[in-house]
Amino acid sequence: MKWRNRWLPAAPLALVVLAATGCTGTPDDRPEATGTPSSSGASPSSGAPAKPVARVCAKPGAGPSKAPAGAVTVDPKVVGDLAEKTRSSPAGTTFWLRPGKHTLEPDRYAQVIAKKGNRYLGAPGAVLNGRKTNNYAFSGTADNVTIRHLTVQNFVAPHDEGVVNHDMADGWVIEHSKIQYNSGAGLMAGARQQVRANCLRGNGQYGMNAYKTGDSIRGLVVEGNEIVGNNTGDWERRKPGCGCTGGIKFWAVNGAEIRGNWVHDNRGAGLWADNNNNDFRIERNLIEANDGAALMYETSYNAVVRNNTIRRNNWVEGRKYADRGDNFPYATVYVSEAGGEPRVKARTDKIEIYRNVLEDNWNGITLWENADRFCNSPANTSTGYCTLLVKDTDRCAKPAIATAPLYADCRWKTQRVDIHDNRFLLDPSVVECETECGRMAVLANYGTYPKWSPYKGKRVAEAITHKQRNRWYDNVYRGPWSFVAVDTDKQLDAGQWQDPPYRQDAGSTFAARAGD
C-alpha cells in the first residue's frame, strides 16, 4: 500500500468547555493557535451556538486512586512488571497501574501483549514510558481491551505503524488517556473501536492511524478528544507527496462518528479520510489552526459534515502554494473524488455539508476530480485499490472501461454534494492575503493520461460542474469571496456564480466585509 495522495493529479465522556486560556502548549514548540477559543467553543463573531469542546490535554480525567476490587496492581519500580503480569494473568483481568513511570524491558519488541477483555487503569500520575527504546506499548490481536486514565509516551513506532493497539484488534476502548510524544501514530484502530476524551498530542506522524491491514474498519467512534500538534516528524517534507500526515488519517473506515473533538495545530491536515471510507458523521468539532486543510474527504462515499466550527486552517500550506504562483484553490474543506452514492449502504446517500461556520481560513470548500485518477490508472495514487462498485480492478481496462457500467463505476466521482446553511466569514487582514484565500470551487483538470483513458479532455470537468448534482445554496458569505468553476481559469464573482450556466448558491446572501 502506498499512502501517496496528491491534491493535484496526482466510560462517561468527559467534555469540558474551552477556557479562554486555550491549550497548555504544543510539543514541538511551534506557536499555539493565534487567538484562543472563546468560552463557547466558537468564534464570538460567528453567531454559532455554544458547543462543548474537549480540552483534555490541560485537564485530563483522573483515574482511580486505589486499586479496584480484584485488580492486579502494577509496580512502577519493577521494570517490565506490566508485561509480565499480563503474560501470567488470565484473559479479562483488570490491571491498576500505580502512580509513577512504568517501563518495559529495554528491547524494541518488549510491548504488552494484551489478552481478550483485559482492562488497564492508570492511577493519577501513572505513565507508561517507552524511553525512546520500545517500538510499541500495547499490541496483540485480542478483542475488547480497555485502556483508561493512562499516559503513554516516548515510544518509537516505525512510519505508518502505531503505539497503542498496534495490531489493529477489534473492540478496543481507549478513554481519558494521554498518548503523546511518540514516533509513528499514537493509535491504530480496529472495528468498533471507541476513542473518547483522550489527549492525542505531539506524535511523530498521526494522532491516530485508522487503518486495518487487509480489511475495513466498521463502527469507529472518535469523540471528545484533543488532537494537537501531530506530525512532528514533518513527513511531507521528508517524503514529498506521501499523503501520510495530520491529526487523524482514516483509511477504508465504514461507519464513523467523529464528534466533539478539538483538532488543532497539527502539521498537515486536521482530519483526512482517504480511500473508500463511507458513512461518516463529522459534527460539533472545533477544527482550527492546522497547517493544511481542516478536513479532507478523498476517494470516499456518503458523509454528513455539520455543526462544526472551522477557523484559521490552511494558512501554511495554502500560502506556500500561492507564493509559488499556483492558482489552484487549495481548500480548507477539500472533497476530492468523493461523493454520495446510493448503491453504497449508509445513513445518507449524499455528502451533505451544512450548519458549519468557516471563519478566516485559507479558502473555503473545493470539490475536485482528477480526470486521470481511476481504477487501473497509473495516476491512481491509492495503488492497487478500486472503487467500492468494482471488486476486480482488472475489469477497468480497455475496451470495457469505455462502456457502461464501467465507464461510471471505475472512477471515484465527486457527486451529490450539498453545501448549505453555512456561514463563510473572511477578513483578509486577519489571514494576511488579498484575493487568493477567499475562493469556493468545483473543478477538474483536463484529462490526458493514460493513452487508453476514456476520460480525456474536458468531459470530467464539465460533469463535476454541471451534471453530478453538486450544489451550494442558502449560505451566508461575509468578505471578498470569489468562485472557481470547471477549471482554474474560470474565476467568477457572486453574480456569475449564481447566474446560468452555474446556478449556484440560490438563496445565499453576500456582503463585502466579514463584519457586515
Tab-separated table of C-alpha atoms in Angstrom, residues 101-349:
chain	number	residue	atom	x	y	z
A	101	LYS	CA	6.731	5.952	35.494
A	102	HIS	CA	6.242	2.379	34.341
A	103	THR	CA	8.760	0.900	31.895
A	104	LEU	CA	9.134	-2.190	29.767
A	105	GLU	CA	12.205	-4.323	29.245
A	106	PRO	CA	14.816	-2.450	27.153
A	107	ASP	CA	14.038	-4.253	23.910
A	108	ARG	CA	12.242	-2.762	20.931
A	109	TYR	CA	9.674	-5.609	20.934
A	110	ALA	CA	9.058	-5.791	24.701
A	111	GLN	CA	5.486	-4.483	24.408
A	112	VAL	CA	2.431	-5.576	26.419
A	113	ILE	CA	0.590	-8.367	24.576
A	114	ALA	CA	-2.968	-7.820	25.747
A	115	LYS	CA	-5.445	-10.658	26.281
A	116	LYS	CA	-9.137	-10.598	25.450
A	117	GLY	CA	-11.157	-8.344	27.716
A	118	ASN	CA	-8.180	-7.021	29.692
A	119	ARG	CA	-8.593	-3.640	31.345
A	120	TYR	CA	-5.679	-1.288	32.067
A	121	LEU	CA	-6.441	1.527	34.503
A	122	GLY	CA	-3.948	4.215	35.441
A	123	ALA	CA	-3.850	5.857	38.847
A	124	PRO	CA	-3.334	9.638	38.865
A	125	GLY	CA	0.204	10.182	37.583
A	126	ALA	CA	0.625	6.731	36.021
A	127	VAL	CA	2.823	6.875	32.912
A	128	LEU	CA	3.928	4.087	30.603
A	129	ASN	CA	7.219	5.366	29.208
A	130	GLY	CA	8.856	3.809	26.160
A	131	ARG	CA	12.110	5.691	26.831
A	132	LYS	CA	12.666	6.050	23.069
A	133	THR	CA	13.583	2.352	23.145
A	134	ASN	CA	10.378	0.319	22.793
A	135	ASN	CA	8.508	0.396	19.492
A	136	TYR	CA	5.061	-0.393	20.843
A	137	ALA	CA	3.113	-0.099	24.092
A	138	PHE	CA	0.101	-2.404	23.594
A	139	SER	CA	-0.258	-4.969	20.823
A	140	GLY	CA	-1.815	-8.347	20.014
A	141	THR	CA	-4.987	-9.442	18.268
A	142	ALA	CA	-7.179	-9.871	21.382
A	143	ASP	CA	-10.557	-8.128	21.224
A	144	ASN	CA	-12.316	-5.824	23.668
A	145	VAL	CA	-9.335	-4.415	25.535
A	146	THR	CA	-9.833	-1.235	27.590
A	147	ILE	CA	-7.224	1.401	28.430
A	148	ARG	CA	-8.214	4.285	30.701
A	149	HIS	CA	-6.504	7.121	32.540
A	150	LEU	CA	-3.016	6.257	31.368
A	151	THR	CA	-0.273	8.371	29.818
A	152	VAL	CA	1.620	6.535	27.061
A	153	GLN	CA	4.656	8.362	25.755
A	154	ASN	CA	8.116	8.180	24.196
A	155	PHE	CA	7.610	5.041	22.093
A	156	VAL	CA	9.234	4.787	18.679
A	157	ALA	CA	6.831	3.070	16.292
A	158	PRO	CA	8.041	2.943	12.680
A	159	HIS	CA	6.455	5.003	9.917
A	160	ASP	CA	2.790	4.072	9.248
A	161	GLU	CA	2.668	1.961	12.444
A	162	GLY	CA	1.183	2.762	15.853
A	163	VAL	CA	1.950	2.543	19.555
A	164	VAL	CA	-1.397	1.585	21.124
A	165	ASN	CA	-3.398	-1.261	19.534
A	166	HIS	CA	-0.516	-1.796	17.163
A	167	ASP	CA	-2.136	-4.907	15.621
A	168	MET	CA	-5.491	-3.226	14.939
A	169	ALA	CA	-7.563	-5.568	17.136
A	170	ASP	CA	-11.316	-5.034	17.331
A	171	GLY	CA	-13.484	-3.586	20.066
A	172	TRP	CA	-10.804	-1.656	21.944
A	173	VAL	CA	-11.836	1.262	24.164
A	174	ILE	CA	-9.290	3.993	24.842
A	175	GLU	CA	-10.547	6.728	27.167
A	176	HIS	CA	-9.254	9.595	29.311
A	177	SER	CA	-5.638	8.888	28.353
A	178	LYS	CA	-2.696	10.887	27.064
A	179	ILE	CA	-0.954	9.320	24.104
A	180	GLN	CA	1.828	11.704	23.298
A	181	TYR	CA	5.343	12.340	22.039
A	182	ASN	CA	5.642	9.025	20.229
A	183	SER	CA	7.011	8.259	16.780
A	184	GLY	CA	4.616	6.932	14.140
A	185	ALA	CA	0.960	7.058	15.161
A	186	GLY	CA	-0.245	7.284	18.734
A	187	LEU	CA	-3.046	4.809	17.975
A	188	MET	CA	-4.002	2.269	15.376
A	189	ALA	CA	-7.649	1.254	15.021
A	190	GLY	CA	-9.818	-1.831	14.724
A	191	ALA	CA	-13.532	-2.380	14.196
A	192	ARG	CA	-15.891	-0.957	16.841
A	193	GLN	CA	-13.042	0.955	18.430
A	194	GLN	CA	-14.027	3.774	20.778
A	195	VAL	CA	-11.595	6.632	21.301
A	196	ARG	CA	-13.010	9.072	23.823
A	197	ALA	CA	-11.766	12.032	25.835
A	198	ASN	CA	-8.081	11.465	25.115
A	199	CYS	CA	-5.177	13.800	24.502
A	200	LEU	CA	-3.503	12.709	21.248
A	201	ARG	CA	-0.586	15.098	21.227
A	202	GLY	CA	2.743	15.597	19.559
A	203	ASN	CA	3.071	12.247	17.841
A	204	GLY	CA	5.557	11.934	15.013
A	205	GLN	CA	3.125	11.066	12.239
A	206	TYR	CA	-0.540	10.901	13.329
A	207	GLY	CA	-2.565	11.130	16.493
A	208	MET	CA	-4.358	8.062	15.149
A	209	ASN	CA	-3.901	5.974	12.021
A	210	ALA	CA	-7.333	4.417	11.418
A	211	TYR	CA	-6.169	1.686	9.074
A	212	LYS	CA	-6.598	-2.092	9.375
A	213	THR	CA	-4.449	-4.408	7.288
A	214	GLY	CA	-6.496	-6.192	4.624
A	215	ASP	CA	-9.896	-5.136	5.940
A	216	SER	CA	-12.232	-2.228	6.502
A	217	ILE	CA	-12.891	-0.777	9.944
A	218	ARG	CA	-16.550	-0.758	10.935
A	219	GLY	CA	-18.186	1.301	13.662
A	220	LEU	CA	-15.429	3.681	14.754
A	221	VAL	CA	-16.182	6.335	17.391
A	222	VAL	CA	-13.833	9.293	17.936
A	223	GLU	CA	-15.431	11.597	20.492
A	224	GLY	CA	-14.333	14.388	22.770
A	225	ASN	CA	-10.603	14.134	22.110
A	226	GLU	CA	-7.994	16.865	21.839
A	227	ILE	CA	-5.871	16.141	18.785
A	228	VAL	CA	-2.992	18.583	18.712
A	229	GLY	CA	0.483	19.118	17.333
A	230	ASN	CA	0.852	15.827	15.483
A	231	ASN	CA	3.220	15.126	12.600
A	232	THR	CA	6.231	16.441	14.478
A	233	GLY	CA	8.317	14.401	12.046
A	234	ASP	CA	7.174	16.654	9.178
A	235	TRP	CA	6.744	13.654	6.907
A	236	GLU	CA	5.537	15.551	3.859
A	237	ARG	CA	8.903	17.279	3.765
A	238	ARG	CA	10.834	14.062	4.349
A	239	LYS	CA	8.766	12.086	1.814
A	240	PRO	CA	7.229	14.638	-0.573
A	241	GLY	CA	3.764	13.659	-1.731
A	242	CYS	CA	3.413	10.777	0.732
A	243	GLY	CA	-0.038	11.897	1.900
A	244	CYS	CA	0.857	10.388	5.260
A	245	THR	CA	0.376	13.142	7.836
A	246	GLY	CA	-2.063	15.006	10.016
A	247	GLY	CA	-4.167	14.758	13.130
A	248	ILE	CA	-6.029	11.566	12.121
A	249	LYS	CA	-5.915	9.569	8.890
A	250	PHE	CA	-8.882	7.296	8.066
A	251	TRP	CA	-8.452	4.529	5.511
A	252	ALA	CA	-11.352	2.220	4.487
A	253	VAL	CA	-13.496	3.021	7.535
A	254	ASN	CA	-17.155	2.100	7.143
A	255	GLY	CA	-19.340	3.919	9.654
A	256	ALA	CA	-17.683	6.554	11.812
A	257	GLU	CA	-18.797	9.073	14.411
A	258	ILE	CA	-16.328	11.953	14.689
A	259	ARG	CA	-17.816	14.413	17.141
A	260	GLY	CA	-16.970	16.946	19.812
A	261	ASN	CA	-13.223	16.900	19.189
A	262	TRP	CA	-10.783	19.815	19.324
A	263	VAL	CA	-8.468	19.294	16.360
A	264	HIS	CA	-5.814	21.981	16.248
A	265	ASP	CA	-2.262	22.957	15.431
A	266	ASN	CA	-1.438	19.798	13.537
A	267	ARG	CA	1.199	19.933	10.828
A	268	GLY	CA	-0.730	18.972	7.702
A	269	ALA	CA	-4.454	18.230	7.614
A	270	GLY	CA	-6.578	18.058	10.744
A	271	LEU	CA	-8.807	15.140	9.666
A	272	TRP	CA	-8.126	13.182	6.491
A	273	ALA	CA	-10.456	10.423	5.248
A	274	ASP	CA	-8.733	8.761	2.315
A	275	ASN	CA	-9.658	5.741	0.183
A	276	ASN	CA	-13.041	4.013	0.310
A	277	ASN	CA	-14.307	5.443	3.561
A	278	ASN	CA	-18.083	5.508	3.872
A	279	ASP	CA	-20.879	6.690	6.149
A	280	PHE	CA	-19.122	9.341	8.237
A	281	ARG	CA	-20.769	11.805	10.584
A	282	ILE	CA	-18.422	14.652	11.418
A	283	GLU	CA	-20.153	17.030	13.794
A	284	ARG	CA	-19.707	19.518	16.647
A	285	ASN	CA	-15.933	19.633	16.277
A	286	LEU	CA	-13.724	22.671	16.654
A	287	ILE	CA	-11.079	22.403	13.944
A	288	GLU	CA	-8.590	25.241	13.924
A	289	ALA	CA	-5.078	26.386	13.124
A	290	ASN	CA	-3.991	23.279	11.285
A	291	ASP	CA	-1.239	23.915	8.744
A	292	GLY	CA	-3.247	22.258	5.977
A	293	ALA	CA	-6.919	21.539	5.371
A	294	ALA	CA	-9.272	21.190	8.305
A	295	LEU	CA	-10.947	18.236	6.589
A	296	MET	CA	-10.072	16.193	3.527
A	297	TYR	CA	-12.607	13.641	2.264
A	298	GLU	CA	-10.969	11.782	-0.598
A	299	THR	CA	-11.947	8.839	-2.857
A	300	SER	CA	-14.732	8.075	-0.378
A	301	TYR	CA	-18.505	7.996	-0.047
A	302	ASN	CA	-21.559	9.292	1.830
A	303	ALA	CA	-20.920	11.667	4.725
A	304	VAL	CA	-22.575	14.318	6.867
A	305	VAL	CA	-20.434	17.273	7.979
A	306	ARG	CA	-22.462	19.546	10.224
A	307	ASN	CA	-22.355	21.979	13.148
A	308	ASN	CA	-18.572	22.320	13.141
A	309	THR	CA	-16.570	25.469	13.788
A	310	ILE	CA	-13.652	25.601	11.360
A	311	ARG	CA	-11.240	28.518	11.539
A	312	ARG	CA	-7.730	29.678	10.716
A	313	ASN	CA	-6.822	26.494	8.869
A	314	ASN	CA	-4.623	26.042	5.812
A	315	TRP	CA	-2.617	29.211	6.321
A	316	VAL	CA	0.725	27.452	5.946
A	317	GLU	CA	0.013	25.142	3.030
A	318	GLY	CA	-2.328	27.475	1.185
A	319	ARG	CA	0.134	30.346	1.368
A	320	LYS	CA	3.003	28.100	0.295
A	321	TYR	CA	1.321	27.260	-2.988
A	322	ALA	CA	0.131	30.807	-3.587
A	323	ASP	CA	3.670	32.102	-3.089
A	324	ARG	CA	4.776	29.707	-5.822
A	325	GLY	CA	2.248	31.214	-8.215
A	326	ASP	CA	-0.034	28.161	-8.129
A	327	ASN	CA	-3.618	29.303	-8.728
A	328	PHE	CA	-5.305	26.051	-7.661
A	329	PRO	CA	-7.902	26.746	-4.913
A	330	TYR	CA	-6.277	24.730	-2.129
A	331	ALA	CA	-9.131	24.387	0.314
A	332	THR	CA	-9.929	24.210	3.985
A	333	VAL	CA	-12.619	21.593	3.321
A	334	TYR	CA	-11.421	19.557	0.397
A	335	VAL	CA	-13.655	16.955	-1.276
A	336	SER	CA	-11.625	15.008	-3.800
A	337	GLU	CA	-13.123	12.257	-5.941
A	338	ALA	CA	-15.656	11.665	-3.174
A	339	GLY	CA	-19.425	11.842	-3.274
A	340	GLY	CA	-22.824	10.466	-2.453
A	341	GLU	CA	-23.560	7.006	-3.844
A	342	PRO	CA	-26.978	5.364	-3.242
A	343	ARG	CA	-25.602	1.933	-4.127
A	344	VAL	CA	-23.190	2.014	-1.170
A	345	LYS	CA	-25.195	1.393	2.019
A	346	ALA	CA	-25.037	4.259	4.506
A	347	ARG	CA	-27.229	6.552	6.591
A	348	THR	CA	-27.174	9.079	3.756
A	349	ASP	CA	-26.696	8.855	0.019
